[in-house]
Each structure stands twice: as C-alpha cells, then as structure tokens.
CSV table of C-alpha atoms in Angstrom, one decimal:
chain,number,residue,atom,x,y,z
A,880,MET,CA,0.0,0.0,0.0
A,881,THR,CA,1.7,3.1,-1.1
A,882,HIS,CA,-1.2,5.5,-0.7
A,883,SER,CA,-1.8,6.7,2.8
A,884,ALA,CA,-1.7,9.6,5.2
A,885,HIS,CA,0.9,11.7,3.4
A,886,ASP,CA,-0.1,14.7,1.4
A,887,HIS,CA,-0.6,13.4,-2.1
A,888,ASP,CA,-2.7,14.7,-5.0
A,889,HIS,CA,-5.4,12.6,-6.3
A,890,ALA,CA,-8.3,10.5,-5.3
A,891,HIS,CA,-7.6,6.8,-4.8
A,892,GLY,CA,-8.6,4.2,-7.4
A,893,HIS,CA,-9.9,6.5,-10.0
A,894,ASP,CA,-9.1,9.6,-12.0
A,895,HIS,CA,-5.4,8.9,-12.1
A,896,GLY,CA,-3.4,11.3,-14.1
A,897,HIS,CA,-6.2,13.7,-14.3
A,898,ASP,CA,-7.2,16.0,-11.5
A,899,HIS,CA,-9.8,18.2,-13.1
A,900,SER,CA,-12.7,18.7,-10.8
A,901,HIS,CA,-14.1,21.3,-13.1
A,902,ASP,CA,-15.0,21.4,-16.8
A,903,LEU,CA,-12.9,24.4,-17.9
A,904,ASP,CA,-10.7,23.0,-20.6
A,905,HIS,CA,-7.3,24.4,-19.7
A,906,PRO,CA,-4.2,22.4,-19.1
A,907,HIS,CA,-2.5,21.8,-15.8
A,908,PRO,CA,0.9,20.1,-15.4
A,909,PRO,CA,0.4,16.4,-15.6
A,910,GLN,CA,-0.2,14.5,-12.4
A,911,ARG,CA,2.3,11.9,-11.4
A,912,ASP,CA,1.0,8.4,-11.2
A,913,HIS,CA,1.8,6.3,-8.2
A,914,ASP,CA,2.5,3.2,-10.3
A,915,ALA,CA,4.6,5.0,-12.9
A,916,ASP,CA,7.7,5.6,-10.8
A,917,GLU,CA,9.7,4.1,-8.1
A,918,MET,CA,8.9,5.3,-4.6
A,919,SER,CA,10.6,8.5,-3.7
A,920,PRO,CA,12.7,8.6,-0.5
A,921,TYR,CA,9.9,10.5,1.2
A,922,GLU,CA,7.4,7.8,0.3
A,923,LEU,CA,9.7,5.1,1.6
A,924,LEU,CA,10.2,7.1,4.8
A,925,GLU,CA,6.5,7.6,5.2
A,926,GLU,CA,5.8,3.9,4.8
A,927,ALA,CA,8.6,3.0,7.2
A,928,VAL,CA,7.3,5.4,9.9
A,929,ARG,CA,3.7,4.3,9.4
A,930,SER,CA,4.7,0.6,9.7
A,931,LEU,CA,6.6,1.4,12.9
A,932,LEU,CA,3.7,3.3,14.4
A,933,VAL,CA,1.4,0.4,13.7
A,934,GLU,CA,3.9,-2.2,14.9
A,935,LYS,CA,4.5,-0.3,18.2
A,936,GLY,CA,0.8,0.0,18.8
A,937,VAL,CA,0.7,3.9,18.6
A,938,LEU,CA,-1.9,3.8,15.8
A,939,THR,CA,-3.9,1.1,14.2
A,940,GLY,CA,-4.1,0.6,10.5
A,941,GLU,CA,-7.8,1.2,10.8
A,942,GLU,CA,-7.2,4.6,12.4
A,943,ILE,CA,-4.9,5.6,9.7
A,944,ALA,CA,-7.4,4.5,7.0
A,945,ARG,CA,-10.1,6.4,8.7
A,946,GLN,CA,-8.0,9.6,8.7
A,947,VAL,CA,-7.3,9.1,5.0
A,948,ASP,CA,-11.0,8.7,4.4
A,949,LEU,CA,-11.7,11.9,6.3
A,950,MET,CA,-9.2,13.8,4.2
A,951,ASP,CA,-10.6,12.3,1.1
A,952,SER,CA,-14.1,13.3,2.2
A,953,ARG,CA,-13.0,17.0,2.2
A,954,THR,CA,-13.5,18.3,-1.3
A,955,PRO,CA,-13.9,21.7,-3.0
A,956,ALA,CA,-17.7,21.1,-2.8
A,957,MET,CA,-17.4,22.1,0.8
A,958,GLY,CA,-15.8,25.4,0.0
A,959,ALA,CA,-18.3,26.0,-2.8
A,960,LYS,CA,-21.1,25.6,-0.4
A,961,VAL,CA,-19.5,28.2,1.9
A,962,VAL,CA,-19.0,30.6,-1.0
A,963,ALA,CA,-22.6,30.2,-2.3
A,964,LYS,CA,-23.9,30.8,1.2
A,965,ALA,CA,-21.8,34.0,1.4
A,966,TRP,CA,-23.2,35.2,-1.9
A,967,LEU,CA,-26.8,34.7,-0.6
A,968,ASP,CA,-26.4,35.8,2.9
A,969,PRO,CA,-24.7,39.2,3.6
A,970,ASP,CA,-24.5,38.6,7.3
A,971,PHE,CA,-22.8,35.2,6.8
A,972,LYS,CA,-20.4,36.9,4.3
A,973,LYS,CA,-19.5,39.5,6.9
A,974,HIS,CA,-19.0,36.9,9.5
A,975,LEU,CA,-16.8,34.8,7.1
A,976,LEU,CA,-14.6,37.7,6.3
A,977,LYS,CA,-14.2,38.7,9.9
A,978,ASP,CA,-14.0,35.3,11.6
A,979,THR,CA,-13.6,32.5,9.1
A,980,ARG,CA,-13.2,29.8,11.8
A,981,GLY,CA,-16.4,30.9,13.6
A,982,ALA,CA,-18.4,31.3,10.4
A,983,LEU,CA,-17.4,27.8,9.3
A,984,ALA,CA,-18.2,26.3,12.7
A,985,GLY,CA,-21.7,27.7,12.3
A,986,LEU,CA,-22.0,25.5,9.2
A,987,GLY,CA,-20.7,22.5,11.1
A,988,ILE,CA,-17.3,22.6,9.4
A,989,ASP,CA,-14.4,22.0,11.8
A,990,ILE,CA,-11.1,23.3,10.4
A,991,GLY,CA,-9.1,21.8,13.2
A,992,THR,CA,-6.5,23.5,15.3
A,993,LEU,CA,-3.3,23.2,13.2
A,994,ALA,CA,-3.8,26.5,11.4
A,995,ASP,CA,-6.3,29.3,11.4
A,996,TYR,CA,-8.2,30.4,8.3
A,997,ARG,CA,-8.6,33.8,6.6
A,998,THR,CA,-11.0,34.7,3.8
A,999,VAL,CA,-10.1,37.3,1.2
A,1000,ALA,CA,-12.8,38.7,-1.0
A,1001,ASN,CA,-12.4,39.6,-4.7
A,1002,THR,CA,-14.0,42.9,-5.7
A,1003,ALA,CA,-14.5,44.8,-8.9
A,1004,LYS,CA,-11.0,46.4,-8.2
A,1005,VAL,CA,-9.0,43.6,-6.6
A,1006,HIS,CA,-8.4,40.0,-7.6
A,1007,ASN,CA,-6.8,37.7,-5.0
A,1008,VAL,CA,-4.7,34.7,-5.7
A,1009,VAL,CA,-3.2,32.4,-3.1
A,1010,VAL,CA,0.2,30.6,-3.1
A,1011,CYS,CA,2.6,29.1,-0.6
A,1012,THR,CA,6.1,29.8,-1.8
A,1013,LEU,CA,7.8,28.1,1.1
A,1014,CYS,CA,6.0,24.8,0.9
A,1015,SER,CA,2.4,24.0,0.0
A,1016,CYS,CA,0.1,25.4,2.7
A,1017,TYR,CA,-3.5,25.1,1.5
A,1018,PRO,CA,-6.9,25.2,3.1
A,1019,LYS,CA,-7.1,21.4,3.0
A,1020,LEU,CA,-9.8,21.0,5.6
A,1021,LEU,CA,-12.1,23.1,3.5
A,1022,LEU,CA,-11.0,22.3,-0.1
A,1023,GLY,CA,-9.5,18.9,0.3
A,1024,ILE,CA,-6.1,17.7,-1.1
A,1025,PRO,CA,-4.4,20.4,-3.1
A,1026,PRO,CA,-3.8,19.8,-6.8
A,1027,ALA,CA,-0.3,18.9,-7.9
A,1028,TRP,CA,0.2,22.2,-9.7
A,1029,TYR,CA,-0.4,24.2,-6.5
A,1030,LYS,CA,2.7,22.4,-5.0
A,1031,SER,CA,4.8,22.7,-8.1
A,1032,LEU,CA,7.9,24.9,-8.0
A,1033,ALA,CA,6.7,26.5,-11.3
A,1034,TYR,CA,3.5,27.8,-9.8
A,1035,ARG,CA,5.0,28.7,-6.4
A,1036,SER,CA,7.8,30.8,-7.9
A,1037,ARG,CA,6.1,32.3,-11.0
A,1038,VAL,CA,2.7,33.4,-9.5
A,1039,VAL,CA,4.7,35.6,-7.1
A,1040,VAL,CA,6.9,37.3,-9.7
A,1041,ASP,CA,4.6,37.3,-12.6
A,1042,PRO,CA,1.0,36.6,-11.5
A,1043,ARG,CA,-0.7,38.0,-14.5
A,1044,SER,CA,1.1,35.6,-17.0
A,1045,VAL,CA,0.2,32.7,-14.7
A,1046,LEU,CA,-3.4,33.7,-14.5
A,1047,ASP,CA,-3.4,34.1,-18.3
A,1048,GLU,CA,-2.1,30.6,-18.7
A,1049,PHE,CA,-5.0,29.4,-16.4
A,1050,GLY,CA,-7.3,31.1,-19.0
A,1051,LEU,CA,-8.2,33.9,-16.6
A,1052,ALA,CA,-8.3,37.3,-18.3
A,1053,LEU,CA,-8.8,40.1,-15.8
A,1054,LYS,CA,-10.7,43.2,-16.7
A,1055,PRO,CA,-8.5,46.3,-17.2
A,1056,GLY,CA,-8.0,48.2,-14.0
A,1057,VAL,CA,-8.3,45.2,-11.7
A,1058,GLU,CA,-5.3,44.9,-9.3
A,1059,VAL,CA,-3.8,41.6,-8.6
A,1060,ARG,CA,-3.1,40.8,-5.0
A,1061,VAL,CA,-1.0,37.7,-4.3
A,1062,HIS,CA,-1.2,36.1,-0.9
A,1063,ASP,CA,1.8,34.1,0.1
A,1064,SER,CA,0.8,31.8,3.0
A,1065,THR,CA,3.8,32.1,5.2
A,1066,ALA,CA,2.2,31.8,8.6
A,1067,GLU,CA,-0.1,29.2,10.3
A,1068,LEU,CA,-2.9,30.8,8.3
A,1069,ARG,CA,-4.7,29.4,5.4
A,1070,TYR,CA,-6.3,31.6,2.8
A,1071,LEU,CA,-9.6,31.1,1.0
A,1072,VAL,CA,-10.6,33.4,-1.9
A,1073,LEU,CA,-14.2,34.5,-1.9
A,1074,PRO,CA,-14.9,35.0,-5.6
A,1075,MET,CA,-17.4,37.6,-6.9
A,1076,ARG,CA,-20.8,36.3,-7.8
A,1077,PRO,CA,-21.1,36.6,-11.6
A,1078,ARG,CA,-23.9,38.3,-13.4
A,1079,GLY,CA,-26.6,36.0,-14.7
A,1080,THR,CA,-27.0,34.1,-11.5
A,1081,GLU,CA,-29.9,36.2,-10.0
A,1082,GLY,CA,-32.5,34.1,-8.3
A,1083,TRP,CA,-30.3,31.0,-8.3
A,1084,THR,CA,-30.4,28.6,-5.4
A,1085,GLU,CA,-27.4,27.8,-3.2
A,1086,ASP,CA,-26.9,24.5,-5.0
A,1087,GLN,CA,-27.1,26.1,-8.4
A,1088,LEU,CA,-24.5,28.7,-7.3
A,1089,ALA,CA,-22.2,26.1,-5.7
A,1090,ALA,CA,-22.1,24.2,-9.0
A,1091,ILE,CA,-20.2,27.0,-10.7
A,1092,ILE,CA,-17.7,27.6,-7.8
A,1093,THR,CA,-14.7,25.5,-8.7
A,1094,ARG,CA,-11.7,24.8,-6.6
A,1095,ASP,CA,-9.6,27.1,-8.7
A,1096,CYS,CA,-12.0,30.0,-8.0
A,1097,MET,CA,-11.3,29.6,-4.3
A,1098,VAL,CA,-7.5,29.6,-4.9
A,1099,GLY,CA,-7.8,32.6,-7.2
A,1100,THR,CA,-6.6,31.1,-10.5
A,1101,ALA,CA,-10.1,31.2,-12.0
A,1102,VAL,CA,-13.4,33.0,-11.5
A,1103,PRO,CA,-16.9,31.5,-11.6
A,1104,VAL,CA,-18.3,31.3,-15.1
A,1105,VAL,CA,-22.0,31.0,-15.9
A,1106,PRO,CA,-22.6,28.3,-18.5
A,1107,LYS,CA,-23.9,29.8,-21.7
A,1108,LYS,CA,-27.2,27.9,-21.7
A,1109,ALA,CA,-28.0,28.9,-18.1
A,1110,ALA,CA,-27.3,32.6,-18.8
A,1111,ALA,CA,-30.1,32.9,-21.4
B,930,MET,CA,17.6,45.0,17.3
B,931,LYS,CA,14.7,44.3,19.6
B,932,HIS,CA,13.6,40.7,19.9
B,933,SER,CA,11.7,40.6,23.1
B,934,PRO,CA,8.1,39.4,22.4
B,935,ALA,CA,5.7,42.0,23.7
B,936,LEU,CA,2.2,41.5,25.1
B,937,GLU,CA,1.0,44.4,23.0
B,938,PRO,CA,1.7,44.6,19.2
B,939,GLN,CA,4.7,46.9,18.6
B,940,PHE,CA,3.2,48.0,15.2
B,941,LYS,CA,-0.2,49.1,14.1
B,942,ILE,CA,-2.2,48.9,10.9
B,943,GLY,CA,-0.9,51.4,8.4
B,944,ASP,CA,2.7,51.4,9.7
B,945,ALA,CA,5.4,51.2,7.1
B,946,VAL,CA,7.8,48.5,8.0
B,947,ARG,CA,11.1,47.2,6.6
B,948,ILE,CA,11.7,43.4,6.7
B,949,ASP,CA,15.0,42.6,8.3
B,950,ASN,CA,17.7,41.4,5.9
B,951,ARG,CA,19.4,39.0,8.2
B,952,THR,CA,20.6,35.6,7.1
B,953,VAL,CA,19.4,32.7,9.1
B,954,VAL,CA,20.2,29.0,8.9
B,955,GLY,CA,17.4,26.5,9.0
B,956,HIS,CA,13.6,26.6,8.7
B,957,ASN,CA,11.9,30.0,8.9
B,958,ARG,CA,8.9,31.7,7.4
B,959,THR,CA,10.4,34.9,6.0
B,960,PRO,CA,11.0,34.3,2.3
B,961,VAL,CA,14.2,35.8,1.0
B,962,TYR,CA,12.4,37.8,-1.7
B,963,ILE,CA,10.9,40.2,0.9
B,964,ARG,CA,14.0,40.6,3.1
B,965,GLY,CA,15.2,44.2,3.1
B,966,LYS,CA,11.9,45.4,1.4
B,967,THR,CA,9.5,47.9,2.7
B,968,GLY,CA,5.7,47.3,3.0
B,969,VAL,CA,2.7,48.5,5.0
B,970,ILE,CA,0.9,46.6,7.7
B,971,THR,CA,-2.7,45.8,6.7
B,972,GLU,CA,-3.7,43.5,9.6
B,973,ILE,CA,-2.5,42.3,13.0
B,974,GLN,CA,-3.0,38.6,12.9
B,975,GLY,CA,-2.6,37.9,16.6
B,976,ARG,CA,0.1,36.1,18.6
B,977,MET,CA,1.2,32.7,17.3
B,978,HIS,CA,3.8,30.1,18.0
B,979,GLU,CA,7.1,30.5,16.3
B,980,PRO,CA,7.2,28.0,13.4
B,981,SER,CA,11.0,28.4,13.0
B,982,ARG,CA,11.4,26.8,16.5
B,983,MET,CA,8.5,24.4,16.2
B,984,ALA,CA,10.3,23.0,13.1
B,985,TYR,CA,12.9,21.7,15.5
B,986,HIS,CA,10.4,20.3,18.0
B,987,LYS,CA,10.7,23.2,20.3
B,988,PRO,CA,7.5,24.6,21.8
B,989,GLY,CA,7.7,27.8,19.7
B,990,LEU,CA,7.2,30.0,22.8
B,991,PRO,CA,6.9,32.8,23.8
B,992,LEU,CA,4.1,33.6,21.4
B,993,MET,CA,4.9,36.4,19.0
B,994,TYR,CA,2.7,38.8,17.0
B,995,TRP,CA,2.3,38.2,13.3
B,996,TYR,CA,1.3,40.9,10.9
B,997,LYS,CA,0.0,40.9,7.4
B,998,VAL,CA,2.3,43.1,5.3
B,999,ARG,CA,1.4,44.5,1.9
B,1000,PHE,CA,4.1,45.2,-0.7
B,1001,GLN,CA,3.8,46.9,-4.0
B,1002,GLN,CA,4.9,44.3,-6.6
B,1003,ARG,CA,7.1,47.0,-8.2
B,1004,ASP,CA,9.1,47.4,-5.0
B,1005,LEU,CA,9.8,43.6,-4.9
B,1006,TRP,CA,10.7,43.0,-8.5
B,1007,PRO,CA,12.4,45.8,-10.4
B,1008,ARG,CA,11.3,44.4,-13.7
B,1009,TYR,CA,7.7,43.6,-12.7
B,1010,LYS,CA,5.5,43.3,-15.8
B,1011,GLY,CA,2.1,43.7,-14.3
B,1012,ASP,CA,0.1,46.8,-13.3
B,1013,ALA,CA,1.6,49.6,-11.1
B,1014,ASN,CA,-0.9,48.9,-8.4
B,1015,ASP,CA,-0.4,45.1,-8.2
B,1016,GLN,CA,0.3,43.9,-4.7
B,1017,LEU,CA,1.6,41.0,-2.7
B,1018,GLU,CA,0.7,40.3,0.9
B,1019,LEU,CA,2.2,37.9,3.4
B,1020,ASP,CA,2.3,37.3,7.1
B,1021,VAL,CA,5.5,38.2,9.0
B,1022,GLN,CA,6.6,37.5,12.5
B,1023,GLU,CA,7.2,40.6,14.6
B,1024,ASP,CA,10.9,40.0,15.2
B,1025,TRP,CA,11.5,40.4,11.4
B,1026,LEU,CA,10.0,43.9,11.3
B,1027,LEU,CA,12.0,47.1,11.5
B,1028,ALA,CA,11.1,50.8,11.1
B,1029,PRO,CA,11.7,51.9,7.5
B,1030,ARG,CA,15.1,53.5,6.7
B,1031,GLY,CA,15.4,57.0,7.9
B,1032,LYS,CA,12.7,56.6,10.5
B,1033,LYS,CA,13.1,55.7,14.1
B,1034,LYS,CA,10.8,53.2,15.7
C-alpha cells in the first residue's frame, strides 16, 4: 500500500493522471501516477514510519485508514457551499470575512487546530490569488487535497513574480484596472478566496450557485463562469 | 535589534515596515524575496507560536505577534511586468519587522 496519510494529490482508485474537478478546458501540469515511478525517498520514509507506528501500537491501520478517508471526504464542494452561502447571505459573508473559523463552525465545518483560516474577497477592483512559496500550505480542511500544480515549483515561484502571466495561462483574463493581490501563506494561516458572484445568477439557489464555484475559483486562478445555456 | 516578544503589538495597521535582511540558517517563514523590502501593515494577525522553532520540535514560545504586510509588486521586482498597483501580501513575525530606513521606531 503506497497511498496513505501523506499529502498526495489525487483520489484513490480513479481519475489517475487527471485531476480536473471542473470542466474548464485548460491544461494543468500532468499528475504523477503512483504506479509510474519508483517510490521516492519520502514515500519510503512515510511507509517505514507508518509501519513502525502500527507495529509499536501507537496507531492502528484502521485509524490511519479512517483519517485518510476523512481527508478524502473533504473536497472543494465544501468550499463551494461556503462561498454560495456567502453570496446569498450578507450577514454570513460579513462573519466569514471577519472570523472565518467561527463562520465555518456555524455551518458545522471544523477546520481543526493546526492552522487558522482567513478569507479574502475579490472585488471589482482587486483579484486575489493564493500561493505558498515556502511549501504548499493550502486550506485542506475546506478544499481537500491540493492539486499537484499548487505544489509545483513553477506555480509557487512564478505566481509571485509574474502573477498576470500565470493567470493568463490558467485562462483567466482580468478586466483592465483590476489589481492583482498575491497572498503568500507564510504563517499558520490558510487563505480562501471569496470570488465575486457573476452576473446572470440572479435568483439561483445555493446548489445552483455552488455548482459554478470550482476549486480554482477559491485559490484565485479562476473566476466562476455562468454556463452559456444557463445565462439565457 | 529588539527581539523581546511583547504583550502588545509593537506595530499598528498602516505602519510602514522594513523586513530585516538578516541571514538565518534553517527553517523559517520569511521568504528571501521580501528581506530588506518595505511594505505596509494591513492586519494584525494575533500572537502565534514560532514556526522556526517548532520545526525543530521546540514549543515555539513565547508567542509572537504576526502581521499581514502588503508590498507593492514593483518594490519587490524591479522588472515587474504587471500593473503599477499590483500587490503582494504575506504574514511576517514581529521580530523580522523594522522601522523603514530614515525613521526611528
């Protein structure tokens, strides 16, 4: 068993080599497949430590499996629900921006104690995009496992120096006059981008709204797009 | 340089601050690209454990204030290609913050 509690990129047993949870047709760097290469030193280390923890009775295999399942149950759908609610409920939005942990707790979402969370709102003038240049900090307990590109050296170094080109490569064309604000997660704080609600979604339900809020919208490398049919 | 962790934040929102340009060995959370650069505090994030010590299994105490600091991209990268108003924000631990050059704190 090579998959387990370490921070890897894709769901188990399906969707290998393809991490798109959205239908925008833009390329990401290819995902590494577990079967394709030999185990890295870190994977070997993880397996050794895990075996020891089980052997010494510190953890059981079942406990580890349950934790992996819990992480896998966290998906961007959770974040999308939060954003949709913020679009529909101004009081919730205010709470989310002021006290992300408290607002999420009100929805029954526990973000744990390892890091605190912050929400940054896109406006007509400012577009936010999140990166972790030092490693790969990501609001995992809200959005699930980060995509491989988020952890790539290319994204981490380039989005800081040249964010507009990177956003352009993601297919995101910002309107003229919109400032780009890059957030480098250097502290024990995780950042969630609250995208702007697009035009053409008036009267939509929370579920309808959540359907257009993709993971990338909450990292800041995309904005929600209303499908052409629905916009009619 | 003052390193004593204070109970009250030593800086306030709107203060211009310069990031210390010291060289440290080992894990820390101040990326090299902001060292020596000047930005403005936009938020006081509260007191937190020191990750540079926790990385070596120390408790990371005493707690220290962290601040969100906003930089103008053009101040970070001389050849920055984006708009003049583009910004970068990150969180910095208090003992890396100095008064800007020419100003006494």
